[in-house]
Backbone atoms as SQL, in Angstrom:
CREATE TABLE atoms (id INTEGER PRIMARY KEY, chain TEXT, resi INTEGER, resn TEXT, atom TEXT, x REAL, y REAL, z REAL);
INSERT INTO atoms VALUES
  (1, 'A', 1, 'UNK', 'N', 0.844, -1.167, 0.000),
  (2, 'A', 1, 'UNK', 'CA', 0.000, 0.000, 0.000),
  (3, 'A', 1, 'UNK', 'C', 0.898, 1.241, 0.000),
  (4, 'A', 2, 'UNK', 'N', 0.628, 2.204, -0.877),
  (5, 'A', 2, 'UNK', 'CA', 1.418, 3.432, -0.870),
  (6, 'A', 2, 'UNK', 'C', 1.217, 4.194, 0.446),
  (7, 'A', 3, 'UNK', 'N', 2.234, 4.880, 0.860),
  (8, 'A', 3, 'UNK', 'CA', 2.145, 5.663, 2.091),
  (9, 'A', 3, 'UNK', 'C', 2.503, 7.109, 1.813),
  (10, 'A', 4, 'UNK', 'N', 2.181, 7.968, 2.753),
  (11, 'A', 4, 'UNK', 'CA', 2.461, 9.390, 2.669),
  (12, 'A', 4, 'UNK', 'C', 3.157, 9.819, 3.945),
  (13, 'A', 5, 'UNK', 'N', 4.080, 10.749, 3.821),
  (14, 'A', 5, 'UNK', 'CA', 4.763, 11.298, 4.992),
  (15, 'A', 5, 'UNK', 'C', 4.127, 12.638, 5.352),
  (16, 'A', 6, 'UNK', 'N', 3.997, 12.900, 6.640),
  (17, 'A', 6, 'UNK', 'CA', 3.497, 14.172, 7.140),
  (18, 'A', 6, 'UNK', 'C', 4.616, 14.900, 7.863),
  (19, 'A', 7, 'UNK', 'N', 4.613, 16.206, 7.766),
  (20, 'A', 7, 'UNK', 'CA', 5.500, 17.043, 8.558),
  (21, 'A', 7, 'UNK', 'C', 4.630, 18.037, 9.303),
  (22, 'A', 8, 'UNK', 'N', 4.818, 18.130, 10.602),
  (23, 'A', 8, 'UNK', 'CA', 4.055, 19.083, 11.407),
  (24, 'A', 8, 'UNK', 'C', 5.034, 20.123, 11.927),
  (25, 'A', 9, 'UNK', 'N', 4.828, 21.346, 11.503),
  (26, 'A', 9, 'UNK', 'CA', 5.720, 22.430, 11.919),
  (27, 'A', 9, 'UNK', 'C', 5.088, 23.238, 13.042),
  (28, 'A', 10, 'UNK', 'N', 5.932, 23.962, 13.752),
  (29, 'A', 10, 'UNK', 'CA', 5.506, 24.907, 14.788),
  (30, 'A', 10, 'UNK', 'C', 4.750, 24.245, 15.941),
  (31, 'A', 11, 'UNK', 'N', 5.156, 23.041, 16.307),
  (32, 'A', 11, 'UNK', 'CA', 4.559, 22.366, 17.460),
  (33, 'A', 11, 'UNK', 'C', 5.147, 22.997, 18.720),
  (34, 'A', 12, 'UNK', 'N', 4.309, 23.518, 19.603),
  (35, 'A', 12, 'UNK', 'CA', 4.831, 24.100, 20.838),
  (36, 'A', 12, 'UNK', 'C', 5.644, 23.065, 21.617),
  (37, 'A', 13, 'UNK', 'N', 6.721, 23.520, 22.248),
  (38, 'A', 13, 'UNK', 'CA', 7.622, 22.609, 22.953),
  (39, 'A', 13, 'UNK', 'C', 6.921, 21.808, 24.035),
  (40, 'A', 14, 'UNK', 'N', 6.010, 22.446, 24.772),
  (41, 'A', 14, 'UNK', 'CA', 5.320, 21.712, 25.838),
  (42, 'A', 14, 'UNK', 'C', 4.436, 20.609, 25.264),
  (43, 'A', 15, 'UNK', 'N', 3.836, 20.851, 24.118),
  (44, 'A', 15, 'UNK', 'CA', 3.014, 19.828, 23.462),
  (45, 'A', 15, 'UNK', 'C', 3.902, 18.687, 22.985),
  (46, 'A', 16, 'UNK', 'N', 5.023, 19.018, 22.376),
  (47, 'A', 16, 'UNK', 'CA', 5.953, 17.993, 21.892),
  (48, 'A', 16, 'UNK', 'C', 6.443, 17.127, 23.045),
  (49, 'A', 17, 'UNK', 'N', 6.757, 17.741, 24.174),
  (50, 'A', 17, 'UNK', 'CA', 7.225, 16.980, 25.343),
  (51, 'A', 17, 'UNK', 'C', 6.145, 16.028, 25.856),
  (52, 'A', 18, 'UNK', 'N', 4.904, 16.509, 25.898),
  (53, 'A', 18, 'UNK', 'CA', 3.811, 15.654, 26.374),
  (54, 'A', 18, 'UNK', 'C', 3.578, 14.477, 25.437),
  (55, 'A', 19, 'UNK', 'N', 3.611, 14.733, 24.133),
  (56, 'A', 19, 'UNK', 'CA', 3.403, 13.653, 23.165),
  (57, 'A', 19, 'UNK', 'C', 4.555, 12.655, 23.240),
  (58, 'A', 20, 'UNK', 'N', 5.773, 13.140, 23.353),
  (59, 'A', 20, 'UNK', 'CA', 6.930, 12.250, 23.486),
  (60, 'A', 20, 'UNK', 'C', 6.816, 11.404, 24.752),
  (61, 'A', 21, 'UNK', 'N', 6.355, 12.011, 25.842),
  (62, 'A', 21, 'UNK', 'CA', 6.192, 11.277, 27.099),
  (63, 'A', 21, 'UNK', 'C', 5.109, 10.207, 26.970),
  (64, 'A', 22, 'UNK', 'N', 4.031, 10.532, 26.281),
  (65, 'A', 22, 'UNK', 'CA', 2.959, 9.551, 26.081),
  (66, 'A', 22, 'UNK', 'C', 3.431, 8.392, 25.213),
  (67, 'A', 23, 'UNK', 'N', 4.217, 8.696, 24.199),
  (68, 'A', 23, 'UNK', 'CA', 4.764, 7.638, 23.343),
  (69, 'A', 23, 'UNK', 'C', 5.660, 6.719, 24.167),
  (70, 'A', 24, 'UNK', 'N', 6.520, 7.314, 24.976),
  (71, 'A', 24, 'UNK', 'CA', 7.427, 6.519, 25.810),
  (72, 'A', 24, 'UNK', 'C', 6.644, 5.664, 26.799),
  (73, 'A', 25, 'UNK', 'N', 5.603, 6.246, 27.401),
  (74, 'A', 25, 'UNK', 'CA', 4.791, 5.501, 28.364),
  (75, 'A', 25, 'UNK', 'C', 4.070, 4.329, 27.700),
  (76, 'A', 26, 'UNK', 'N', 3.763, 4.483, 26.421),
  (77, 'A', 26, 'UNK', 'CA', 3.097, 3.410, 25.674),
  (78, 'A', 26, 'UNK', 'C', 4.097, 2.409, 25.114),
  (79, 'A', 27, 'UNK', 'N', 5.394, 2.659, 25.338),
  (80, 'A', 27, 'UNK', 'CA', 6.428, 1.766, 24.820),
  (81, 'A', 27, 'UNK', 'C', 6.579, 1.859, 23.316),
  (82, 'A', 28, 'UNK', 'N', 6.272, 3.027, 22.764),
  (83, 'A', 28, 'UNK', 'CA', 6.335, 3.226, 21.321),
  (84, 'A', 28, 'UNK', 'C', 7.296, 4.352, 20.982),
  (85, 'A', 29, 'UNK', 'N', 7.802, 4.288, 19.761),
  (86, 'A', 29, 'UNK', 'CA', 8.560, 5.427, 19.258),
  (87, 'A', 29, 'UNK', 'C', 7.567, 6.552, 18.979),
  (88, 'A', 30, 'UNK', 'N', 8.072, 7.747, 18.832),
  (89, 'A', 30, 'UNK', 'CA', 7.204, 8.873, 18.499),
  (90, 'A', 30, 'UNK', 'C', 6.487, 8.609, 17.179),
  (91, 'A', 31, 'UNK', 'N', 7.207, 8.056, 16.212),
  (92, 'A', 31, 'UNK', 'CA', 6.623, 7.705, 14.907),
  (93, 'A', 31, 'UNK', 'C', 5.461, 6.723, 15.077),
  (94, 'A', 32, 'UNK', 'N', 5.670, 5.661, 15.835),
  (95, 'A', 32, 'UNK', 'CA', 4.617, 4.658, 16.044),
  (96, 'A', 32, 'UNK', 'C', 3.401, 5.266, 16.741),
  (97, 'A', 33, 'UNK', 'N', 3.674, 6.072, 17.759),
  (98, 'A', 33, 'UNK', 'CA', 2.594, 6.677, 18.531),
  (99, 'A', 33, 'UNK', 'C', 1.758, 7.613, 17.667),
  (100, 'A', 34, 'UNK', 'N', 2.437, 8.485, 16.920),
  (101, 'A', 34, 'UNK', 'CA', 1.715, 9.441, 16.082),
  (102, 'A', 34, 'UNK', 'C', 0.974, 8.751, 14.946),
  (103, 'A', 35, 'UNK', 'N', 1.561, 7.714, 14.369),
  (104, 'A', 35, 'UNK', 'CA', 0.880, 6.976, 13.308),
  (105, 'A', 35, 'UNK', 'C', -0.405, 6.341, 13.842),
  (106, 'A', 36, 'UNK', 'N', -0.331, 5.726, 15.012),
  (107, 'A', 36, 'UNK', 'CA', -1.523, 5.121, 15.616),
  (108, 'A', 36, 'UNK', 'C', -2.578, 6.184, 15.910),
  (109, 'A', 37, 'UNK', 'N', -2.137, 7.347, 16.355),
  (110, 'A', 37, 'UNK', 'CA', -3.049, 8.451, 16.656),
  (111, 'A', 37, 'UNK', 'C', -3.762, 8.926, 15.392),
  (112, 'A', 38, 'UNK', 'N', -3.023, 9.077, 14.307),
  (113, 'A', 38, 'UNK', 'CA', -3.603, 9.526, 13.040),
  (114, 'A', 38, 'UNK', 'C', -4.566, 8.471, 12.490),
  (115, 'A', 39, 'UNK', 'N', -4.176, 7.206, 12.553),
  (116, 'A', 39, 'UNK', 'CA', -5.047, 6.128, 12.065),
  (117, 'A', 39, 'UNK', 'C', -6.336, 6.077, 12.877),
  (118, 'A', 40, 'UNK', 'N', -6.220, 6.180, 14.193),
  (119, 'A', 40, 'UNK', 'CA', -7.398, 6.148, 15.062),
  (120, 'A', 40, 'UNK', 'C', -8.333, 7.323, 14.749),
  (121, 'A', 41, 'UNK', 'N', -7.779, 8.504, 14.589),
  (122, 'A', 41, 'UNK', 'CA', -8.589, 9.690, 14.301),
  (123, 'A', 41, 'UNK', 'C', -9.256, 9.586, 12.938),
  (124, 'A', 42, 'UNK', 'N', -8.523, 9.106, 11.945),
  (125, 'A', 42, 'UNK', 'CA', -9.078, 8.988, 10.592),
  (126, 'A', 42, 'UNK', 'C', -10.146, 7.903, 10.511),
  (127, 'A', 43, 'UNK', 'N', -10.126, 6.960, 11.438),
  (128, 'A', 43, 'UNK', 'CA', -11.105, 5.872, 11.445),
  (129, 'A', 43, 'UNK', 'C', -12.447, 6.297, 12.021),
  (130, 'A', 44, 'UNK', 'N', -12.447, 7.371, 12.783),
  (131, 'A', 44, 'UNK', 'CA', -13.685, 7.845, 13.404),
  (132, 'A', 44, 'UNK', 'C', -14.492, 8.654, 12.385),
  (133, 'A', 45, 'UNK', 'N', -15.805, 8.435, 12.349),
  (134, 'A', 45, 'UNK', 'CA', -16.609, 9.258, 11.447),
  (135, 'A', 45, 'UNK', 'C', -16.717, 10.689, 11.980),
  (136, 'A', 46, 'UNK', 'N', -16.789, 11.641, 11.066),
  (137, 'A', 46, 'UNK', 'CA', -16.996, 13.033, 11.457),
  (138, 'A', 46, 'UNK', 'C', -18.458, 13.227, 11.846),
  (139, 'A', 47, 'UNK', 'N', -18.766, 14.365, 12.451),
  (140, 'A', 47, 'UNK', 'CA', -20.158, 14.654, 12.787),
  (141, 'A', 47, 'UNK', 'C', -21.016, 14.686, 11.528),
  (142, 'A', 48, 'UNK', 'N', -20.483, 15.251, 10.442),
  (143, 'A', 48, 'UNK', 'CA', -21.223, 15.306, 9.182),
  (144, 'A', 48, 'UNK', 'C', -21.484, 13.897, 8.644),
  (145, 'A', 49, 'UNK', 'N', -20.494, 13.017, 8.754),
  (146, 'A', 49, 'UNK', 'CA', -20.679, 11.632, 8.308),
  (147, 'A', 49, 'UNK', 'C', -21.721, 10.910, 9.159),
  (148, 'A', 50, 'UNK', 'N', -21.698, 11.151, 10.458),
  (149, 'A', 50, 'UNK', 'CA', -22.701, 10.544, 11.338),
  (150, 'A', 50, 'UNK', 'C', -24.097, 11.048, 11.001),
  (151, 'A', 51, 'UNK', 'N', -24.221, 12.355, 10.753),
  (152, 'A', 51, 'UNK', 'CA', -25.521, 12.924, 10.399),
  (153, 'A', 51, 'UNK', 'C', -26.036, 12.327, 9.097),
  (154, 'A', 52, 'UNK', 'N', -25.161, 12.172, 8.117),
  (155, 'A', 52, 'UNK', 'CA', -25.551, 11.584, 6.838),
  (156, 'A', 52, 'UNK', 'C', -25.982, 10.131, 7.023),
  (157, 'A', 53, 'UNK', 'N', -25.267, 9.411, 7.845),
  (158, 'A', 53, 'UNK', 'CA', -25.608, 8.013, 8.123),
  (159, 'A', 53, 'UNK', 'C', -26.994, 7.916, 8.760),
  (160, 'A', 54, 'UNK', 'N', -27.277, 8.841, 9.677),
  (161, 'A', 54, 'UNK', 'CA', -28.579, 8.840, 10.338),
  (162, 'A', 54, 'UNK', 'C', -29.697, 9.164, 9.351),
  (163, 'A', 55, 'UNK', 'N', -29.432, 10.069, 8.415),
  (164, 'A', 55, 'UNK', 'CA', -30.436, 10.419, 7.406),
  (165, 'A', 55, 'UNK', 'C', -30.772, 9.222, 6.531),
  (166, 'A', 56, 'UNK', 'N', -29.772, 8.399, 6.237),
  (167, 'A', 56, 'UNK', 'CA', -29.967, 7.249, 5.355),
  (168, 'A', 56, 'UNK', 'C', -30.680, 6.087, 6.032),
  (169, 'A', 57, 'UNK', 'N', -30.655, 6.074, 7.360),
  (170, 'A', 57, 'UNK', 'CA', -31.305, 4.970, 8.067),
  (171, 'A', 57, 'UNK', 'C', -32.806, 5.021, 7.816),
  (172, 'A', 58, 'UNK', 'N', -33.398, 3.872, 7.788),
  (173, 'A', 58, 'UNK', 'CA', -34.841, 3.800, 7.560),
  (174, 'A', 58, 'UNK', 'C', -35.571, 4.536, 8.667),
  (175, 'A', 59, 'UNK', 'N', -36.516, 5.361, 8.274),
  (176, 'A', 59, 'UNK', 'CA', -37.312, 6.065, 9.272),
  (177, 'A', 59, 'UNK', 'C', -38.477, 5.182, 9.687),
  (178, 'A', 60, 'UNK', 'N', -39.000, 5.452, 10.835),
  (179, 'A', 60, 'UNK', 'CA', -40.118, 4.681, 11.361),
  (180, 'A', 60, 'UNK', 'C', -41.405, 5.417, 11.012),
  (181, 'A', 61, 'UNK', 'N', -42.330, 4.727, 10.384),
  (182, 'A', 61, 'UNK', 'CA', -43.621, 5.303, 10.020),
  (183, 'A', 61, 'UNK', 'C', -44.624, 4.947, 11.105),
  (184, 'A', 62, 'UNK', 'N', -45.035, 5.944, 11.865),
  (185, 'A', 62, 'UNK', 'CA', -45.976, 5.720, 12.956),
  (186, 'A', 62, 'UNK', 'C', -47.401, 6.073, 12.563),
  (187, 'A', 63, 'UNK', 'N', -47.651, 6.383, 11.308),
  (188, 'A', 63, 'UNK', 'CA', -48.980, 6.834, 10.896),
  (189, 'A', 63, 'UNK', 'C', -50.056, 5.783, 11.129),
  (190, 'A', 64, 'UNK', 'N', -49.748, 4.524, 10.993),
  (191, 'A', 64, 'UNK', 'CA', -50.747, 3.482, 11.175),
  (192, 'A', 64, 'UNK', 'C', -50.603, 2.723, 12.474),
  (193, 'A', 65, 'UNK', 'N', -49.814, 3.246, 13.390),
  (194, 'A', 65, 'UNK', 'CA', -49.529, 2.549, 14.638),
  (195, 'A', 65, 'UNK', 'C', -50.235, 3.253, 15.787),
  (196, 'A', 66, 'UNK', 'N', -50.805, 2.469, 16.678),
  (197, 'A', 66, 'UNK', 'CA', -51.422, 3.017, 17.881),
  (198, 'A', 66, 'UNK', 'C', -50.310, 3.358, 18.863),
  (199, 'A', 67, 'UNK', 'N', -50.093, 4.637, 19.107),
  (200, 'A', 67, 'UNK', 'CA', -48.998, 5.067, 19.980),
  (201, 'A', 67, 'UNK', 'C', -49.518, 5.562, 21.328),
  (202, 'A', 68, 'UNK', 'N', -50.743, 5.191, 21.665),
  (203, 'A', 68, 'UNK', 'CA', -51.320, 5.637, 22.934),
  (204, 'A', 68, 'UNK', 'C', -50.669, 4.977, 24.129),
  (205, 'A', 69, 'UNK', 'N', -50.091, 3.808, 23.925),
  (206, 'A', 69, 'UNK', 'CA', -49.471, 3.098, 25.041),
  (207, 'A', 69, 'UNK', 'C', -50.507, 2.345, 25.847),
  (208, 'A', 70, 'UNK', 'N', -50.194, 2.084, 27.072),
  (209, 'A', 70, 'UNK', 'CA', -51.121, 1.384, 27.947),
  (210, 'A', 70, 'UNK', 'C', -50.896, -0.117, 28.000),
  (211, 'A', 71, 'UNK', 'N', -49.966, -0.613, 27.206),
  (212, 'A', 71, 'UNK', 'CA', -49.584, -2.013, 27.310),
  (213, 'A', 71, 'UNK', 'C', -50.586, -3.009, 26.761),
  (214, 'A', 72, 'UNK', 'N', -51.533, -2.606, 25.968),
  (215, 'A', 72, 'UNK', 'CA', -52.313, -3.671, 25.415),
  (216, 'A', 72, 'UNK', 'C', -53.606, -3.281, 24.929);
């Protein structure tokens, strides 16, 4: 599978230190940690994707259903 390289510039030093510490705590290199982070984020649907998915789901037609309740 073809891959792409990313470069992130202007990362604040305190952020870089925290990310490096998290990678070390996870027993991963910075490269491994950031790659897993990017893959995890890209795997999540966006709010727009979730909204579209909900629109496509079958709607419930209650026009012919007795919705008064009462259990029977």
